[in-house]
Short mmCIF file of C-alpha atoms and ligand atoms in Angstrom, two decimals:
data_model
loop_
_atom_site.label_atom_id
_atom_site.label_comp_id
_atom_site.label_asym_id
_atom_site.label_seq_id
_atom_site.Cartn_x
_atom_site.Cartn_y
_atom_site.Cartn_z
CA UNK A 1 -10.56 -32.33 26.32
CA UNK A 2 -8.00 -33.77 23.94
CA UNK A 3 -9.06 -33.85 20.32
CA UNK A 4 -9.31 -37.29 18.77
CA UNK A 5 -6.99 -37.77 15.80
CA UNK A 6 -8.53 -38.33 12.38
CA UNK A 7 -6.71 -39.91 9.47
CA UNK A 8 -8.49 -39.78 6.12
CA UNK A 9 -7.43 -41.33 2.84
CA UNK A 10 -8.16 -39.41 -0.34
CA UNK A 11 -8.24 -42.04 -3.08
CA UNK A 12 -8.68 -39.39 -5.81
CA UNK A 13 -9.55 -40.93 -9.23
CA UNK A 14 -8.16 -44.35 -8.38
CA UNK A 15 -9.69 -47.81 -7.84
CA UNK A 16 -12.46 -49.43 -9.82
CA UNK A 17 -15.29 -50.81 -7.64
CA UNK A 18 -13.78 -54.31 -7.59
CA UNK A 19 -10.28 -52.98 -6.87
CA UNK A 20 -11.77 -50.83 -4.10
CA UNK A 21 -13.33 -53.79 -2.31
CA UNK A 22 -10.06 -55.71 -2.56
CA UNK A 23 -8.12 -52.78 -1.09
CA UNK A 24 -10.58 -52.43 1.81
CA UNK A 25 -10.15 -56.13 2.62
CA UNK A 26 -6.33 -55.85 2.48
CA UNK A 27 -6.22 -52.78 4.69
CA UNK A 28 -8.80 -54.00 7.23
CA UNK A 29 -6.36 -55.58 9.74
CA UNK A 30 -3.82 -52.78 9.23
CA UNK A 31 -6.08 -49.81 9.99
CA UNK A 32 -7.81 -51.21 13.07
CA UNK A 33 -7.62 -48.57 15.84
CA UNK A 34 -9.53 -47.67 19.01
CA UNK A 35 -7.99 -44.25 19.28
CA UNK A 36 -7.97 -42.74 15.79
CA UNK A 37 -10.91 -42.01 13.48
CA UNK A 38 -10.26 -43.58 10.08
CA UNK A 39 -12.00 -42.44 6.88
CA UNK A 40 -11.75 -43.57 3.26
CA UNK A 41 -12.78 -40.82 0.86
CA UNK A 42 -13.47 -42.67 -2.35
CA UNK A 43 -14.67 -41.99 -5.92
CA UNK A 44 -18.46 -41.73 -6.23
CA UNK A 45 -18.79 -45.04 -8.03
CA UNK A 46 -16.95 -46.85 -5.22
CA UNK A 47 -19.12 -45.49 -2.42
CA UNK A 48 -21.79 -48.19 -2.36
CA UNK A 49 -19.44 -51.21 -2.47
CA UNK A 50 -16.99 -49.59 -0.02
CA UNK A 51 -19.75 -48.77 2.50
CA UNK A 52 -20.70 -52.45 2.33
CA UNK A 53 -17.08 -53.63 2.58
CA UNK A 54 -16.24 -51.56 5.70
CA UNK A 55 -19.35 -52.71 7.61
CA UNK A 56 -18.40 -53.95 11.09
CA UNK A 57 -15.00 -52.21 10.96
CA UNK A 58 -13.74 -48.93 12.45
CA UNK A 59 -13.64 -47.23 9.04
CA UNK A 60 -16.10 -44.54 7.94
CA UNK A 61 -16.64 -43.60 4.31
CA UNK A 62 -16.33 -40.14 2.79
CA UNK A 63 -16.95 -38.63 -0.63
CA UNK A 64 -14.38 -36.55 -2.51
CA UNK A 65 -16.85 -33.92 -3.65
CA UNK A 66 -20.58 -33.13 -3.89
CA UNK A 67 -22.89 -30.49 -5.35
CA UNK A 68 -24.84 -27.98 -3.26
CA UNK A 69 -28.30 -28.64 -4.72
CA UNK A 70 -30.37 -31.58 -3.46
CA UNK A 71 -31.47 -32.79 -6.89
CA UNK A 72 -32.35 -31.65 -10.38
CA UNK A 73 -30.85 -30.91 -13.77
CA UNK A 74 -27.14 -31.00 -12.84
CA UNK A 75 -25.83 -33.70 -15.14
CA UNK A 76 -22.93 -35.62 -13.68
CA UNK A 77 -23.21 -34.22 -10.16
CA UNK A 78 -23.95 -36.02 -6.90
CA UNK A 79 -25.92 -34.53 -4.01
CA UNK A 80 -25.55 -34.53 -0.24
CA UNK A 81 -28.81 -36.47 0.33
CA UNK A 82 -27.59 -39.13 -2.13
CA UNK A 83 -24.35 -39.47 -0.16
CA UNK A 84 -26.15 -39.66 3.18
CA UNK A 85 -28.58 -42.29 1.90
CA UNK A 86 -25.62 -44.37 0.69
CA UNK A 87 -24.04 -44.34 4.17
CA UNK A 88 -21.43 -41.61 3.67
CA UNK A 89 -20.36 -39.62 6.76
CA UNK A 90 -17.71 -37.19 5.51
CA UNK A 91 -17.11 -35.15 2.38
CA UNK A 92 -13.90 -33.52 1.18
CA UNK A 93 -14.64 -29.99 -0.02
CA UNK A 94 -12.27 -27.57 -1.70
CA UNK A 95 -9.41 -29.92 -2.44
CA UNK A 96 -6.77 -27.98 -4.38
CA UNK A 97 -7.27 -30.26 -7.39
CA UNK A 98 -10.93 -29.23 -7.52
CA UNK A 99 -10.11 -25.57 -6.94
CA UNK A 100 -7.45 -25.68 -9.66
CA UNK A 101 -8.65 -28.10 -12.39
CA UNK A 102 -12.39 -27.60 -11.90
CA UNK A 103 -12.29 -23.92 -10.97
CA UNK A 104 -14.17 -24.26 -7.69
CA UNK A 105 -14.12 -20.93 -5.88
CA UNK A 106 -14.88 -19.93 -2.31
CA UNK A 107 -18.41 -18.73 -3.11
CA UNK A 108 -19.27 -22.18 -4.46
CA UNK A 109 -17.46 -23.91 -1.61
CA UNK A 110 -19.38 -21.92 0.97
CA UNK A 111 -22.63 -23.24 -0.55
CA UNK A 112 -21.26 -26.77 -0.47
CA UNK A 113 -20.15 -26.46 3.19
CA UNK A 114 -23.63 -25.20 4.14
CA UNK A 115 -25.32 -28.03 2.28
CA UNK A 116 -23.04 -30.66 3.80
CA UNK A 117 -24.00 -29.56 7.32
CA UNK A 118 -27.68 -29.30 6.41
CA UNK A 119 -27.57 -32.92 5.20
CA UNK A 120 -25.68 -34.20 8.26
CA UNK A 121 -22.31 -34.75 6.59
CA UNK A 122 -19.01 -33.73 8.20
CA UNK A 123 -17.01 -31.55 5.80
CA UNK A 124 -13.27 -31.99 5.47
CA UNK A 125 -12.56 -28.50 4.17
CA UNK A 126 -9.23 -28.14 2.39
CA UNK A 127 -7.12 -25.01 2.23
CA UNK A 128 -3.55 -24.34 1.23
CA UNK A 129 -1.10 -22.08 -0.53
CA UNK A 130 0.87 -22.44 -3.76
CA UNK A 131 4.66 -22.37 -3.78
CA UNK A 132 4.56 -18.84 -5.22
CA UNK A 133 2.33 -17.65 -2.37
CA UNK A 134 4.64 -19.23 0.21
CA UNK A 135 7.64 -17.55 -1.37
CA UNK A 136 5.81 -14.21 -1.43
CA UNK A 137 5.15 -14.55 2.31
CA UNK A 138 1.34 -14.48 2.05
CA UNK A 139 0.61 -18.07 3.14
CA UNK A 140 -1.36 -17.33 6.28
CA UNK A 141 -3.21 -14.35 4.76
CA UNK A 142 -4.32 -16.53 1.86
CA UNK A 143 -5.45 -19.37 4.09
CA UNK A 144 -7.34 -17.03 6.42
CA UNK A 145 -9.18 -15.66 3.40
CA UNK A 146 -10.11 -19.17 2.24
CA UNK A 147 -11.34 -20.17 5.71
CA UNK A 148 -13.28 -16.95 6.29
CA UNK A 149 -14.97 -17.12 2.87
CA UNK A 150 -15.77 -20.83 3.01
CA UNK A 151 -17.30 -20.55 6.50
CA UNK A 152 -19.63 -17.56 5.95
CA UNK A 153 -22.89 -18.34 7.77
CA UNK A 154 -21.57 -21.49 9.44
CA UNK A 155 -22.27 -21.65 13.17
CA UNK A 156 -19.75 -22.19 15.96
CA UNK A 157 -21.34 -25.53 16.79
CA UNK A 158 -20.94 -26.67 13.18
CA UNK A 159 -17.34 -25.52 12.97
CA UNK A 160 -16.53 -27.30 16.23
CA UNK A 161 -17.63 -30.58 14.64
CA UNK A 162 -15.89 -30.22 11.28
CA UNK A 163 -12.46 -31.03 9.94
CA UNK A 164 -10.13 -28.56 8.22
CA UNK A 165 -7.26 -29.94 6.16
CA UNK A 166 -4.21 -27.76 5.63
CA UNK A 167 -2.64 -28.91 2.40
CA UNK A 168 0.19 -26.84 0.92
CA UNK A 169 -0.32 -27.32 -2.83
CA UNK A 170 3.41 -27.73 -3.42
CA UNK A 171 3.47 -30.73 -1.07
CA UNK A 172 0.57 -32.67 -2.64
CA UNK A 173 1.68 -35.72 -4.58
CA UNK A 174 5.19 -34.34 -4.89
CA UNK A 175 6.95 -36.32 -2.19
CA UNK A 176 7.84 -32.91 -0.68
CA UNK A 177 6.41 -32.77 2.83
CA UNK A 178 6.16 -29.44 4.63
CA UNK A 179 8.56 -29.38 7.54
CA UNK A 180 6.96 -30.16 10.87
CA UNK A 181 7.47 -26.51 11.84
CA UNK A 182 5.81 -25.20 8.65
CA UNK A 183 2.84 -27.55 9.07
CA UNK A 184 2.40 -26.72 12.77
CA UNK A 185 2.73 -22.98 12.15
CA UNK A 186 -0.10 -22.91 9.61
CA UNK A 187 -2.36 -25.30 11.54
CA UNK A 188 -1.90 -23.04 14.59
CA UNK A 189 -2.72 -20.03 12.39
CA UNK A 190 -5.94 -21.71 11.24
CA UNK A 191 -6.92 -22.39 14.85
CA UNK A 192 -6.24 -18.76 15.75
CA UNK A 193 -8.38 -17.66 12.82
CA UNK A 194 -11.26 -19.85 14.08
CA UNK A 195 -10.82 -18.41 17.60
CA UNK A 196 -11.11 -14.88 16.18
CA UNK A 197 -14.12 -15.74 14.02
CA UNK A 198 -15.90 -17.73 16.75
CA UNK A 199 -14.46 -18.34 20.20
CA UNK A 200 -11.73 -20.26 22.05
CA UNK A 201 -13.90 -23.33 22.67
CA UNK A 202 -14.73 -23.71 18.96
CA UNK A 203 -11.06 -23.35 18.06
CA UNK A 204 -10.17 -26.00 20.64
CA UNK A 205 -12.71 -28.44 19.18
CA UNK A 206 -12.18 -28.16 15.43
CA UNK A 207 -9.89 -30.85 14.09
CA UNK A 208 -7.13 -29.67 11.76
CA UNK A 209 -5.32 -32.16 9.56
CA UNK A 210 -2.09 -31.75 7.67
CA UNK A 211 -1.98 -33.15 4.12
CA UNK A 212 0.85 -33.30 1.61
CA UNK A 213 2.99 -36.40 1.10
CA UNK A 214 2.19 -37.86 4.53
CA UNK A 215 3.59 -41.39 4.84
CA UNK A 216 4.37 -44.04 7.44
CA UNK A 217 7.77 -42.50 8.12
CA UNK A 218 6.75 -38.87 8.73
CA UNK A 219 3.26 -39.24 10.27
CA UNK A 220 4.36 -39.63 13.90
CA UNK A 221 6.34 -36.40 13.99
CA UNK A 222 3.65 -34.40 12.19
CA UNK A 223 0.80 -35.77 14.32
CA UNK A 224 2.74 -35.03 17.53
CA UNK A 225 2.42 -31.29 16.88
CA UNK A 226 -0.02 -29.52 19.21
CA UNK A 227 -2.27 -28.19 16.42
CA UNK A 228 -2.13 -31.15 14.00
CA UNK A 229 -4.97 -33.59 14.64
CA UNK A 230 -4.18 -36.16 11.97
CA UNK A 231 -3.74 -36.23 8.23
CA UNK A 232 -5.41 -36.19 4.84
CA UNK A 233 -3.46 -38.74 2.86
CA UNK A 234 -3.38 -39.16 -0.91
CA UNK A 235 -0.87 -41.56 -2.46
CA UNK A 236 -0.07 -43.50 0.71
CA UNK A 237 -3.76 -44.21 1.41
CA UNK A 238 -3.78 -46.78 -1.42
CA UNK A 239 -1.05 -48.88 0.16
CA UNK A 240 -0.28 -50.86 3.29
CA UNK A 241 1.60 -47.74 4.44
CA UNK A 242 -1.82 -46.28 5.34
CA UNK A 243 -1.95 -48.72 8.26
CA UNK A 244 1.37 -47.31 9.53
CA UNK A 245 -0.03 -43.79 9.30
CA UNK A 246 -3.18 -44.72 11.25
CA UNK A 247 -1.11 -46.50 13.89
CA UNK A 248 1.63 -43.87 13.88
C1 PEP B 1 -4.14 -35.15 -1.09
O1 PEP B 1 -4.47 -35.37 -2.22
O2 PEP B 1 -4.97 -34.68 -0.31
C2 PEP B 1 -2.77 -35.43 -0.67
C3 PEP B 1 -2.35 -34.96 0.46
O3 PEP B 1 -2.00 -36.20 -1.52
P1 PEP B 1 -0.55 -36.84 -1.19
O4 PEP B 1 -0.64 -37.46 0.18
O5 PEP B 1 -0.35 -37.86 -2.27
O6 PEP B 1 0.43 -35.74 -1.24
#
């Protein structure tokens, strides 16, 4: 069965609650789609108003991060049950900005992936290489290590339902998109890794996004690749261009 495409916006640390509601209203007619899953991953403070603002539309709401404990003395953190109760369906885990600036490692991310599934959230698990790693020729080895570590103890059924986002770090927010061939090659490599770790059916089901300077002009070619099932979109998700990406 063909995999359904999924296009997710990663708003990062942008949009106050009132700006967020305005953006949702502006994008509403542009992102309508019967064929593509559309997700807005928004800052924690925007979750409640955005869940309200997307009601009755085709858009689901995601978080950009969460902690792996349910509750307790973790000042400043937000838990999976809190997200679920607020109406969140997806959560981005392991974005390169969190791995880099906030020192999130694969041991921590594995705990977060487990907790997301336990709570009923769909993880959008990010992986990707730096420019140095690409130039050293270790891209796929690095990504396989990330995937294998982050998915320890995760079942085939869970993996089949999740989303993996391949995001070369050098392409994020730089305007430098990976070539279609580079993006397809790594997304195929991720699928092969899942087939080895689990089985062919799981690999066929898991949705793999490409992320890194996706825009209205390059989305169609990227999404036409056999192993690319949509995109994780940063900068362009805050503009009308996001509608062009959804309706590529
Ligand atoms: C991202 O942050 O996940 C991303 C892909 O950003 P951009 O589209 O701006 O490169």
